Short mmCIF file of C-alpha atoms and ligand atoms in Angstrom, two decimals:
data_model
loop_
_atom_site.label_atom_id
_atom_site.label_comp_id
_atom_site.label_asym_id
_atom_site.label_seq_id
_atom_site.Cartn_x
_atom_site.Cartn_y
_atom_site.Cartn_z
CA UNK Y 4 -5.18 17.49 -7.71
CA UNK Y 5 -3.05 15.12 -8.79
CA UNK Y 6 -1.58 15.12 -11.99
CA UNK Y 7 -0.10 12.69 -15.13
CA UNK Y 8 2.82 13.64 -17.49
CA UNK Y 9 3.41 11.00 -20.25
CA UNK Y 10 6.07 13.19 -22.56
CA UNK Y 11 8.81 10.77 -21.62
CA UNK Y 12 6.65 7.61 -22.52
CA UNK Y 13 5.90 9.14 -25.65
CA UNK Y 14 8.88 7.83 -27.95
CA UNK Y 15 7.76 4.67 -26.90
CA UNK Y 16 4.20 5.07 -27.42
CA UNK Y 17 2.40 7.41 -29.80
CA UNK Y 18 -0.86 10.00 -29.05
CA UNK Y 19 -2.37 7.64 -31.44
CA UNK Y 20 -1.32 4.43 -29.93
CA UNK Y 21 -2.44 5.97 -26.40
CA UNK Y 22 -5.52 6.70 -28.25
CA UNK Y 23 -6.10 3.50 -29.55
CA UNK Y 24 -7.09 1.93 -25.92
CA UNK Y 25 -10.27 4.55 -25.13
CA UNK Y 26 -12.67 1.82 -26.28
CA UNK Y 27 -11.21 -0.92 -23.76
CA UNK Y 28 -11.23 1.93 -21.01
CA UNK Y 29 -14.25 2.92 -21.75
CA UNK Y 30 -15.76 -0.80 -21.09
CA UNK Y 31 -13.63 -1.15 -18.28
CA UNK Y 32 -14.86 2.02 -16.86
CA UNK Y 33 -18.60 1.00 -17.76
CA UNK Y 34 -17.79 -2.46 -16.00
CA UNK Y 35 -16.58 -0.67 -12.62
CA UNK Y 36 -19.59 1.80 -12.31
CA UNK Y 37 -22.20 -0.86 -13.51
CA UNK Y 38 -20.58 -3.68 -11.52
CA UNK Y 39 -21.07 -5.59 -14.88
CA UNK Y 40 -17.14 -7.35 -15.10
CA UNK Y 41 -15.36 -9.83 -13.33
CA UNK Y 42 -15.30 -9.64 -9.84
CA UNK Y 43 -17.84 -7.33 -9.41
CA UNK Y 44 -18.66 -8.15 -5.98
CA UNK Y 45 -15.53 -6.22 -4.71
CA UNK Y 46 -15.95 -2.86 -6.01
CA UNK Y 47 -16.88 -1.19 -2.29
CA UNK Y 48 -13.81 0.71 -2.71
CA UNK Y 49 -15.42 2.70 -6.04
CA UNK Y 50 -17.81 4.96 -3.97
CA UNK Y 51 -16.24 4.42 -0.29
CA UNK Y 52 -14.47 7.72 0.18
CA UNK Y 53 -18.48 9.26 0.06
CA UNK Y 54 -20.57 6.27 1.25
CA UNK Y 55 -18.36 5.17 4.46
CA UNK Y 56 -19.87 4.64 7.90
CA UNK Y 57 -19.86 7.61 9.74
CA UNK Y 58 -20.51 6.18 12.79
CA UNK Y 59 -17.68 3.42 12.51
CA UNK Y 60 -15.07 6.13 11.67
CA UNK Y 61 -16.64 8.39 14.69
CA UNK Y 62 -15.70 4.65 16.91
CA UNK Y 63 -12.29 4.29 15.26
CA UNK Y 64 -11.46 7.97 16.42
CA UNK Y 65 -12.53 7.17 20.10
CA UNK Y 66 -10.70 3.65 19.78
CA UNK Y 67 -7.78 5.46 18.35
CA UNK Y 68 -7.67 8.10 21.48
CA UNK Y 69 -8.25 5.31 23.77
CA UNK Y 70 -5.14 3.42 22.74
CA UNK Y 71 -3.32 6.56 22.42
CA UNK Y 72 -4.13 7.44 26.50
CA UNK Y 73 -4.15 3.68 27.89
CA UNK Y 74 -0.52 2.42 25.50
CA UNK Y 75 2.92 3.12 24.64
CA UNK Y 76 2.84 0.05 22.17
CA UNK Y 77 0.20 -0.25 19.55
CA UNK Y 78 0.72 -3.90 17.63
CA UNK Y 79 -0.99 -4.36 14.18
CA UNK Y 80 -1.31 -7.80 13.39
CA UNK Y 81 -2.10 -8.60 9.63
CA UNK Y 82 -0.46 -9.67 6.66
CA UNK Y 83 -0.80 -8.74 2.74
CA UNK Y 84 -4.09 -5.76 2.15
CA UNK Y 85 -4.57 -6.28 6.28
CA UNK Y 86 -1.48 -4.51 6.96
CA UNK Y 87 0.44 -3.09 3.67
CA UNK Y 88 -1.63 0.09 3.41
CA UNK Y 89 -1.92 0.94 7.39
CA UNK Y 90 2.27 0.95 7.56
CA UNK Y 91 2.23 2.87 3.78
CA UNK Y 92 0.60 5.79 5.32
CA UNK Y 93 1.96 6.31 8.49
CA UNK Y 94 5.56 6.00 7.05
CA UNK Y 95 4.67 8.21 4.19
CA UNK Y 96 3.03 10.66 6.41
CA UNK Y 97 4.86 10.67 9.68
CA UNK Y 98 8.23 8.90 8.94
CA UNK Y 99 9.67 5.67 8.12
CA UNK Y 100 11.49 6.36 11.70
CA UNK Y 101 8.17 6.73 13.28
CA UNK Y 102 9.15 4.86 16.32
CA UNK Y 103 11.87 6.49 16.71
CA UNK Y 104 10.76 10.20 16.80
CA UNK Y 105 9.74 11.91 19.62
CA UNK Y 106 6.12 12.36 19.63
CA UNK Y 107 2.75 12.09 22.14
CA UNK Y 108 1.13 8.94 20.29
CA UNK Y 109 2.13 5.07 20.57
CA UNK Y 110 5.00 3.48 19.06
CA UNK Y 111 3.82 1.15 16.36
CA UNK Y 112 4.71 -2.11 15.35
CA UNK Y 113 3.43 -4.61 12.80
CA UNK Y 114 3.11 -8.18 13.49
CA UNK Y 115 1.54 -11.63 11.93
CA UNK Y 116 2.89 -10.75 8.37
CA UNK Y 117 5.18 -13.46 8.87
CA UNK Y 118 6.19 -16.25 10.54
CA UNK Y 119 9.97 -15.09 12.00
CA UNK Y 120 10.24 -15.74 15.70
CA UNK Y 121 12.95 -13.58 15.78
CA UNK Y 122 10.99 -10.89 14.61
CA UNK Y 123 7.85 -11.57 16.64
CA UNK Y 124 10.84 -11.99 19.90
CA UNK Y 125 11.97 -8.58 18.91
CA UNK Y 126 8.70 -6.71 19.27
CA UNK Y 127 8.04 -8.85 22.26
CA UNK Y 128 11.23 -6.87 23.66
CA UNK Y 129 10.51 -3.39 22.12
CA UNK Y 130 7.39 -3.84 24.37
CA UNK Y 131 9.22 -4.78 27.38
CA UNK Y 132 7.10 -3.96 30.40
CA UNK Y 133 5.11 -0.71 28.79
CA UNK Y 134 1.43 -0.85 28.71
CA UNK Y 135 0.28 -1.77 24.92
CA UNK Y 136 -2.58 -3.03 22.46
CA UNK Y 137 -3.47 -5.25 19.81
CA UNK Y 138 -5.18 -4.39 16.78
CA UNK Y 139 -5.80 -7.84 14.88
CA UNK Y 140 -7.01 -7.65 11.49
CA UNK Y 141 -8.10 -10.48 9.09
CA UNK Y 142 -10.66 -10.41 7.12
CA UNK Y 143 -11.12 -14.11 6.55
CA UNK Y 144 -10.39 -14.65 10.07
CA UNK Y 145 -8.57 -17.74 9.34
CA UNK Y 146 -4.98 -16.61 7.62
CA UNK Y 147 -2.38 -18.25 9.20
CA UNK Y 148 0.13 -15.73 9.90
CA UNK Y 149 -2.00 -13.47 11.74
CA UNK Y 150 -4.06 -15.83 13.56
CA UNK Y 151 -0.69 -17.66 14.83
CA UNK Y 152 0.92 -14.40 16.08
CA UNK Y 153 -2.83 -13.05 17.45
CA UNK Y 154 -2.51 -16.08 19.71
CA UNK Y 155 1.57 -15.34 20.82
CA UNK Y 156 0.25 -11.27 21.82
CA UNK Y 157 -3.06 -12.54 23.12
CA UNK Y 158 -1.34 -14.93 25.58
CA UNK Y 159 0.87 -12.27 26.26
CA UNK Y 160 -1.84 -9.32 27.15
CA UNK Y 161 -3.26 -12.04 28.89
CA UNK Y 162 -0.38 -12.74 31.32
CA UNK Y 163 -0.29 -9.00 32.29
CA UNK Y 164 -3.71 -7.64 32.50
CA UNK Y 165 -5.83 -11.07 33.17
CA UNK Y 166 -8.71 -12.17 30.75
CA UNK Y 167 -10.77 -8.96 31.06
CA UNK Y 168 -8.00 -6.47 31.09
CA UNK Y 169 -6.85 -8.34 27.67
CA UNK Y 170 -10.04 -8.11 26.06
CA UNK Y 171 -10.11 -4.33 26.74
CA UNK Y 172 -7.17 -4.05 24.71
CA UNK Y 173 -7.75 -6.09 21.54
CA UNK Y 174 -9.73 -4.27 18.79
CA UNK Y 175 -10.54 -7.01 15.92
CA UNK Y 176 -11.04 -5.88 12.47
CA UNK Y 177 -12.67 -8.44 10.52
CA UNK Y 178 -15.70 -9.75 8.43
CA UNK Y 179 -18.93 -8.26 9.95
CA UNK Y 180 -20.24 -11.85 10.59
CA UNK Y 181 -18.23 -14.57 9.70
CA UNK Y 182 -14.62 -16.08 10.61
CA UNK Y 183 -12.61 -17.51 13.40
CA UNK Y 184 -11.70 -14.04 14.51
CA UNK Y 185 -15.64 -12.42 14.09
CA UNK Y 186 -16.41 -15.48 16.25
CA UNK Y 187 -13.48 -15.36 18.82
CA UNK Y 188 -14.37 -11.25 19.00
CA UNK Y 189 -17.71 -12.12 19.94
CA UNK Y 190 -17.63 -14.56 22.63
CA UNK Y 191 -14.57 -12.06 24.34
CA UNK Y 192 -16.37 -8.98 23.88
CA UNK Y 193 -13.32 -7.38 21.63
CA UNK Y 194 -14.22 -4.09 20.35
CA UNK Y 195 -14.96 -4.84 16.59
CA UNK Y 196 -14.59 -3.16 13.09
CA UNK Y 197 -15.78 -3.91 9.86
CA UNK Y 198 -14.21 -5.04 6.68
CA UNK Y 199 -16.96 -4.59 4.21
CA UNK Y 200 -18.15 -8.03 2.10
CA UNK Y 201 -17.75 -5.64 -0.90
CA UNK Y 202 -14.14 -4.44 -0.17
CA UNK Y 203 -11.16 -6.79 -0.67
CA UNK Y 204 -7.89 -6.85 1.26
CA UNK Y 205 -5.70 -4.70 -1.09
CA UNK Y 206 -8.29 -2.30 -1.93
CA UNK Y 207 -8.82 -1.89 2.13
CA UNK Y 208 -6.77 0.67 3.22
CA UNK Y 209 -9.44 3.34 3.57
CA UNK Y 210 -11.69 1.03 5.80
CA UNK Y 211 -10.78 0.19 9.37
CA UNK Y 212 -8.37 -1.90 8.42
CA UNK Y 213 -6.07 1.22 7.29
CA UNK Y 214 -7.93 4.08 9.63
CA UNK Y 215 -7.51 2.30 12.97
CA UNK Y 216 -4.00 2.06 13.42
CA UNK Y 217 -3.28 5.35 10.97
CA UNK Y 218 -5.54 7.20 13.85
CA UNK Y 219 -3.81 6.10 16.65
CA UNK Y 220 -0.34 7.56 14.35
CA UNK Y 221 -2.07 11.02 15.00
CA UNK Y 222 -2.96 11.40 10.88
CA UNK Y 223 -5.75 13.06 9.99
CA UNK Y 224 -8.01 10.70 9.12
CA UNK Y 225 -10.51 12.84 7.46
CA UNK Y 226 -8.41 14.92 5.34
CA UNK Y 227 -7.44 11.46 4.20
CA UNK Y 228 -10.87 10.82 3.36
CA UNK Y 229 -11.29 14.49 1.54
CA UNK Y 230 -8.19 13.67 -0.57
CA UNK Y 231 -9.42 10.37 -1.83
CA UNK Y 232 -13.26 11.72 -2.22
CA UNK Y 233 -11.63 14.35 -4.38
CA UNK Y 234 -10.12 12.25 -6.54
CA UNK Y 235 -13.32 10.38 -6.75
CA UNK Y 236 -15.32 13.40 -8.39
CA UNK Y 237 -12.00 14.34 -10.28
CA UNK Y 238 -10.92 10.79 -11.91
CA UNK Y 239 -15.26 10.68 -13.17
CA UNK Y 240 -14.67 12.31 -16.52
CA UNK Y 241 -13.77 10.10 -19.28
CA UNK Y 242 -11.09 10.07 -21.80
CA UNK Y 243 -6.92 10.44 -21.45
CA UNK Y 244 -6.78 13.76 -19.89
CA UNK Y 245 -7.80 11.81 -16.73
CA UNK Y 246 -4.78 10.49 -15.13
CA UNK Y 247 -6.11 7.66 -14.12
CA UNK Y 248 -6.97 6.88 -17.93
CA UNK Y 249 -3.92 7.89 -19.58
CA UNK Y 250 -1.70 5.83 -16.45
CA UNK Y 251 -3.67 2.42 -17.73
CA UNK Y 252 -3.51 3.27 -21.51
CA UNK Y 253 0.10 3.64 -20.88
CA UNK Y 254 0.65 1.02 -19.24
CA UNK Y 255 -1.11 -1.73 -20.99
CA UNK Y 256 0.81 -0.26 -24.42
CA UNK Y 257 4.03 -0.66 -23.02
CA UNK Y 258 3.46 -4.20 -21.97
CA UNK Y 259 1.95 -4.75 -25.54
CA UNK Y 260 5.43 -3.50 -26.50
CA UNK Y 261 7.39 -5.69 -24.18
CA UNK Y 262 8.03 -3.60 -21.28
CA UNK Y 263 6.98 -6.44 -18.80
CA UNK Y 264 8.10 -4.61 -15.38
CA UNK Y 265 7.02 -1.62 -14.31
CA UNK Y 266 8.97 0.34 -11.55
CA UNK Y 267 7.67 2.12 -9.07
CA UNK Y 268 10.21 5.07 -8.28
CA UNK Y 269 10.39 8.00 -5.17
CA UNK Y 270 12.55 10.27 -4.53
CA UNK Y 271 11.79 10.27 -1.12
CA UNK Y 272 12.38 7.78 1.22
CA UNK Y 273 9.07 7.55 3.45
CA UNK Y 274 7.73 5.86 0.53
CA UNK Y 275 8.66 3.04 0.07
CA UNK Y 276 6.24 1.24 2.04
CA UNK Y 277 3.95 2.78 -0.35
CA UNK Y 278 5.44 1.14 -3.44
CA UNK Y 279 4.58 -2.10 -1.53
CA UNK Y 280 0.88 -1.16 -0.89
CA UNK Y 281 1.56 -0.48 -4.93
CA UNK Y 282 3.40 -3.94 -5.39
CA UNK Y 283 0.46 -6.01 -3.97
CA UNK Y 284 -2.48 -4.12 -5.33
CA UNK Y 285 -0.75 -4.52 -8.92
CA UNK Y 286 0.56 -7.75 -8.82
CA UNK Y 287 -2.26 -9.52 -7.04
CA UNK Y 288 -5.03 -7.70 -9.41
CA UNK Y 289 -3.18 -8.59 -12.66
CA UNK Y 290 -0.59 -11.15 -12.23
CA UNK Y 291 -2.32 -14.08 -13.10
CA UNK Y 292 -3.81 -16.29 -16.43
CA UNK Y 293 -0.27 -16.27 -17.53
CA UNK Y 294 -0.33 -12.45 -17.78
CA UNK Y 295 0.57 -9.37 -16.34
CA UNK Y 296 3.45 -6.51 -15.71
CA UNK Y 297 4.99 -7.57 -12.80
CA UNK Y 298 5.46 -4.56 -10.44
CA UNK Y 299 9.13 -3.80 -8.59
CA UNK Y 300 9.63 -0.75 -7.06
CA UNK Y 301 13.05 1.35 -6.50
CA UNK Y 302 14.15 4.46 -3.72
CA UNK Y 303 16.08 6.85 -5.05
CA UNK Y 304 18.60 8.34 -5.23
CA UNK Y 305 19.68 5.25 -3.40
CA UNK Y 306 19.03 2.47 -5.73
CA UNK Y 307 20.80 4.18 -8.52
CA UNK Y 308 23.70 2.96 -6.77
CA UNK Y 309 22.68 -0.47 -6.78
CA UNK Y 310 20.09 -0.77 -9.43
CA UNK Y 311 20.78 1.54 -11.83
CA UNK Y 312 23.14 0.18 -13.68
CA UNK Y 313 20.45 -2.31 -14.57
CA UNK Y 314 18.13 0.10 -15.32
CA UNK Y 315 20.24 2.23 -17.32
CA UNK Y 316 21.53 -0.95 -19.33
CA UNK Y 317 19.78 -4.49 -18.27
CA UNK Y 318 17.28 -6.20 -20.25
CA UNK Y 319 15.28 -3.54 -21.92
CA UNK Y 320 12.24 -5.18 -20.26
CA UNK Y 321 11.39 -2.19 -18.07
CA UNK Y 322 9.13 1.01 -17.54
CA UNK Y 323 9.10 3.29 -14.75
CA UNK Y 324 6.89 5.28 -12.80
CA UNK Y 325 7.72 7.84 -11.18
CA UNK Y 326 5.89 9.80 -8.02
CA UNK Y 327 7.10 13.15 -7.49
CA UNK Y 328 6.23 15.24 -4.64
CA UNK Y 329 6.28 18.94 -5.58
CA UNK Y 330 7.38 20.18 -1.58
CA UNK Y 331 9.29 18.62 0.97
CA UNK Y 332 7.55 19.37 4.60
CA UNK Y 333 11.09 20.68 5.47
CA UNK Y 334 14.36 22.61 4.10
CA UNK Y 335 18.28 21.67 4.58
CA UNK Y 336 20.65 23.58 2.76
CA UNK Y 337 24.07 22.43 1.45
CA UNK Y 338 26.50 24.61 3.48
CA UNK Y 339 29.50 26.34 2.39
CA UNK Y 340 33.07 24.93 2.83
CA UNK Y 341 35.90 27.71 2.21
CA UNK Y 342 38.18 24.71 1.09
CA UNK Y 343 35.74 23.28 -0.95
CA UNK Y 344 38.15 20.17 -1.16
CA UNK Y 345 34.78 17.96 -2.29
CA UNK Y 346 34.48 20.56 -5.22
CA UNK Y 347 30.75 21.22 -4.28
CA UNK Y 348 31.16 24.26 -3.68
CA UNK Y 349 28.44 24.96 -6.69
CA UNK Y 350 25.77 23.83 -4.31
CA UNK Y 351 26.43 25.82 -1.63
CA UNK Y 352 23.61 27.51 -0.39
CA UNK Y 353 20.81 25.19 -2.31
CA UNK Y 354 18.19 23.46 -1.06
CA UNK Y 355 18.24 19.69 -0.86
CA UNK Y 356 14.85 19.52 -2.66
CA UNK Y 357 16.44 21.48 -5.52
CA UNK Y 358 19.80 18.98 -5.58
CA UNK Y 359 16.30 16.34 -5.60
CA UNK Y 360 14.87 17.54 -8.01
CA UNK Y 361 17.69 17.70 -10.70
CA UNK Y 362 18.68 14.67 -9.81
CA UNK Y 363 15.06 13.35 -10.47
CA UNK Y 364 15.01 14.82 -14.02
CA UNK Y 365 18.71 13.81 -15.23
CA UNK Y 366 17.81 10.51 -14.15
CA UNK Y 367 14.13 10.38 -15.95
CA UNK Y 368 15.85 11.43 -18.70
CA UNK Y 369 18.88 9.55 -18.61
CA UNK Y 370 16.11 6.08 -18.54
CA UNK Y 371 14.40 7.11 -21.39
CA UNK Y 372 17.80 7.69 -23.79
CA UNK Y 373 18.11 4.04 -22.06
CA UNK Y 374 15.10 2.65 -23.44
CA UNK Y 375 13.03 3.03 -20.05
CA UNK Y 376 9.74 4.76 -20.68
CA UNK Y 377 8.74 7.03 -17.81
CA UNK Y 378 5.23 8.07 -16.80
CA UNK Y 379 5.55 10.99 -14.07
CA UNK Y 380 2.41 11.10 -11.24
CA UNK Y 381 2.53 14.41 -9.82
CA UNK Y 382 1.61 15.10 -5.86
CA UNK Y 383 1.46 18.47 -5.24
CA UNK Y 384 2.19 17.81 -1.32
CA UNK Y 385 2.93 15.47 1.32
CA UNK Y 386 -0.07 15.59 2.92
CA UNK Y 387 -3.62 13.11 4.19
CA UNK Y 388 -5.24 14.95 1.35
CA UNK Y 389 -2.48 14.60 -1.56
CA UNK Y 390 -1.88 11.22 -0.20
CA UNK Y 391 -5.72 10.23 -0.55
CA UNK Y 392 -5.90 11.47 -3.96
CA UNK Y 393 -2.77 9.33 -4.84
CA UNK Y 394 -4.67 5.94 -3.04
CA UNK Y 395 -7.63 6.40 -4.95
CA UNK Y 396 -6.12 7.28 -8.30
CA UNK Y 397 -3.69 3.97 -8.14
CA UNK Y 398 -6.70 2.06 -7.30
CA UNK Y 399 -9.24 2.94 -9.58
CA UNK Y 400 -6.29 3.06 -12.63
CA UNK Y 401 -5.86 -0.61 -11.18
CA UNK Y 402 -9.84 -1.73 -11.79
CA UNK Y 403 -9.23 0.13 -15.17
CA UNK Y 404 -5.93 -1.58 -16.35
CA UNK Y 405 -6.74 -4.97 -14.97
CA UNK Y 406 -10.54 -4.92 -17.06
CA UNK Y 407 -8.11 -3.28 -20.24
CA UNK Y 408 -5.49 -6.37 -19.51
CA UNK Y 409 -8.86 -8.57 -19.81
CA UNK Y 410 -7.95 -10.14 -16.50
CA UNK Y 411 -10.31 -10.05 -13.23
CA UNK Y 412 -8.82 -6.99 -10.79
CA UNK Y 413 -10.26 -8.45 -7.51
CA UNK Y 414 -9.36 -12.30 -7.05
CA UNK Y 415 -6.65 -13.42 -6.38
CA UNK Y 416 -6.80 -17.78 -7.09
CA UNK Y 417 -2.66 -18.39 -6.92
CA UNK Y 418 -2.28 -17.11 -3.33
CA UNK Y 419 -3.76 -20.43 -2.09
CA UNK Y 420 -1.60 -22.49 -3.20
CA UNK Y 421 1.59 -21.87 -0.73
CA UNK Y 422 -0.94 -21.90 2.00
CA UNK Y 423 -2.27 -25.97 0.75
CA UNK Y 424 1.21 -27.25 1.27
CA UNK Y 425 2.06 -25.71 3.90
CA UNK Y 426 -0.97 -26.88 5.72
CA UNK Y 427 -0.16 -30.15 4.57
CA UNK Y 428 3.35 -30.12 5.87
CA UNK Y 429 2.17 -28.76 9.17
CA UNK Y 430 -0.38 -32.18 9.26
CA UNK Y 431 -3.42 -30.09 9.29
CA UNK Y 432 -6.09 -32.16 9.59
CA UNK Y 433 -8.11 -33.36 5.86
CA UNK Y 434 -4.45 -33.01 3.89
CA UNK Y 435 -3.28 -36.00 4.54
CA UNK Y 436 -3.03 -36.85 0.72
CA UNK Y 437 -1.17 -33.87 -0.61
CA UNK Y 438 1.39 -34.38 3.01
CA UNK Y 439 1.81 -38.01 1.59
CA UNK Y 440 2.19 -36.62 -1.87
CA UNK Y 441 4.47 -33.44 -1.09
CA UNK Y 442 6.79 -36.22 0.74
CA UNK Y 443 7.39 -38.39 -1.68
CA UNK Y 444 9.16 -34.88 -3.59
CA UNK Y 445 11.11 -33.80 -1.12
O1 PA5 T 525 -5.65 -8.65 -0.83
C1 PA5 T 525 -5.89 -9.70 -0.29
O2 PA5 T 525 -7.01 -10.23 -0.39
C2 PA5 T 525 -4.87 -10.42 0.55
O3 PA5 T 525 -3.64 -9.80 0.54
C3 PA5 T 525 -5.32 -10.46 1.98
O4 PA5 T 525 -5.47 -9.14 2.45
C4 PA5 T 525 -4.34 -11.21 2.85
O5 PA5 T 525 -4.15 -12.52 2.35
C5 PA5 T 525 -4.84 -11.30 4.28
O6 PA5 T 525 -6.10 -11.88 4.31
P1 PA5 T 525 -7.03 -11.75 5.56
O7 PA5 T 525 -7.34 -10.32 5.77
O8 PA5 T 525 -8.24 -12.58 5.25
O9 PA5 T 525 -6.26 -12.30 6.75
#
């Protein structure tokens, strides 16, 4: 099971400071499990990995074989929770050069998460004349960048496999009865899943709106499920030896000590599309009523070479999180050079997980003499049931430190307000006042 180590936090923040936050966790724990805080209508995600629908996942595994047999192209169209976690796993899990790899499942590409045509244009082309899909998912139905691009791949599935043919190959993911796309799936006869009413976008990933397209990637979708019910039972006791408890204590005493941006750190490439599943399920659950630790995230070793020097010397604004992975899936080992004209000659005959690994704790250590606190989340493996452990721990340590932070965890008011003016630029119909009003400032 997963695991926490707080030693290099704690010259920044005592056992007794740490300590000094179990009565806010354990209200905000109280206020998850009795549904009695803000936004307690979107707590689904609490009990999903055991209460799920069976029979949904059994129709997202036929959906997912069906796509896998009838396309070469799968396109996910979503934008924010509706496609973040979906692209997190499969790059974590199969490889950030998924497309690229030769392999018996579709290529898959992610669309509608914003509003480039030359990135729509370029999928368009990856696509050329191979049979794909659609998987459209929105679970207001109604968001913009999603909808618009639905309507460029529709037209497009349209064009080569007529009305019917299309419809065959669109799978909507969406409320269960209301919204645009509920009501467009309906009248076309789409093949529909369900984003429950009690399950909000970022907190999604372990509902259709993740499982679909992770299926047709050839993951195991239930060991996925196994990981994250683990964690579950696991992150149930109280008190800071659960991780999940000591990561939100940690964190919230930090900010009260001015460490305002917490970085999420990997040594290992695949992911960083998981630090941006991370990024919105942080930033979007606490980043608002003037509050909040704003959440960045860093690859390394890479970004020591452009960010580090920040890190190691910037504004002393930061804390870090680290996620190390105990195994790599495979081994390279430095070879041997008899002229050893590099002078590396002292790695010769390591494994690169081993040169990883020191490099991982010289850095961690190097931050803290710095001034960066680091937190350490340990995953024992790269795995569907390591990496469901790791989605349900960040998300239940987010209910916990949002409730702690005395913010509400599951709305998210500020993200309407790019979409009013841009409506109102675009001379959508009833804003007419803020176009007139926006005009006069530009
Ligand atoms: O977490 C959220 O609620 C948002 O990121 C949404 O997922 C995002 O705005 C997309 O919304 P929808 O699924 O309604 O298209």
């Amino acid at each position: 099971m997963l695991t926490i180590n707080l030693s290099n936090a704690k010259s920044f923040v005592s056992d007794e400071e740490l300590a000094s936050y179990l009565p806010k966790l354990e209200d905000a724990d109280r206020k998850l499990r009795e549904g009695s805080g803000k936004g307690s209508d979107f707590l689904g995600w609490l009990t999903l990995p055991e209460q799920y629908d069976r029979e949904e996942l059994t129709r997202i595994k036929a959906a997912a074989k069906k796509i896998q047999s009838d396309s070469k192209v799968l396109v996910v169209i979503g934008i924010g929770g509706s496609y973040l976690g979906a692209r997190a796993v499969i790059e974590f899990l199969r490889s950030p050069q998924y497309n690229l790899l030769p392999k018996d499942t579709p290529e898959i590409y992610f669309a509608g998460n914003n509003l480039n045509a030359d990135a729509a244009n370029e999928i368009i082309t990856l696509i050329g004349d191979r049979d794909f899909s659609v998987n459209v998912i929105s679970k207001s139905g109604t968001t913009t960048e999603p909808a618009v691009l639905f309507r460029v791949f529709r037209e497009l599935l349209v064009k080569r496999y007529g009305e019917k043919g299309a419809a065959s190959r669109i799978y909507a993911t969406t409320d269960k009865a209301r919204g645009a796309l509920k009501t467009l799936a309906t009248a076309e006869g789409y093949e529909s899943f369900v984003i429950p009413d009690n399950i909000g976008g970022r907190y999604s990933v372990l509902t259709a709106v993740g499982l679909l397209p992770i299926a047709v990637a050839g993951i195991d979708v239930d060991a996925l499920m196994d990981g994250a019910h683990g964690a579950m039972e696991a992150f149930k006791e109280k008190g800071l030896d659960n991780p999940a408890w000591a990561y939100a204590a940690c964190r919230n005493a930090l900010l009260a000590k001015g460490k305002r941006i917490e970085l999420l750190a990997c040594y290992d490439p695949a992911f960083r599309f998981m630090a941006e599943w991370w990024k919105q399920l942080y930033g979007e659950s606490e980043g608002k009523d003037g509050t909040g630790i704003f959440p960045a995230s860093v690859d390394l070793t890479a970004d020591l070479h452009s960010m580090g020097q920040y890190i190691q010397d910037g504004a002393r604004c930061l804390m870090e999180t680290v996620v190390h992975i105990g195994r790599s899936n495979t081994r390279l080992r430095v070879p041997d050079d008899a002229q050893n004209l590099d002078g590396l000659n002292f790695l010769s005959g390591k494994d690169l997980l081993e040169v990883n690994e020191q490099a991982f704790r010289g850095t961690i250590l190097a931050h803290v003499d710095g001034g960066v606190p680091n937190m350490v989340v340990n995953l024992e493996e790269k795995t569907e049931k390591a990496l469901g452990e790791m989605i349900y721990f960040f998300e239940y340590a987010c209910g916990l430190s949002g409730y702690v932070l005395g913010v509400n965890p599951f709305d998210q008011p500020g993200v309407e307000a790019y979409k009013k003016n841009m409506f109102a630029l675009l001379g959508k119909p009833g804003y007419e006042d803020r176009a007139r009003e926006l005009a006069a400032r530009l």
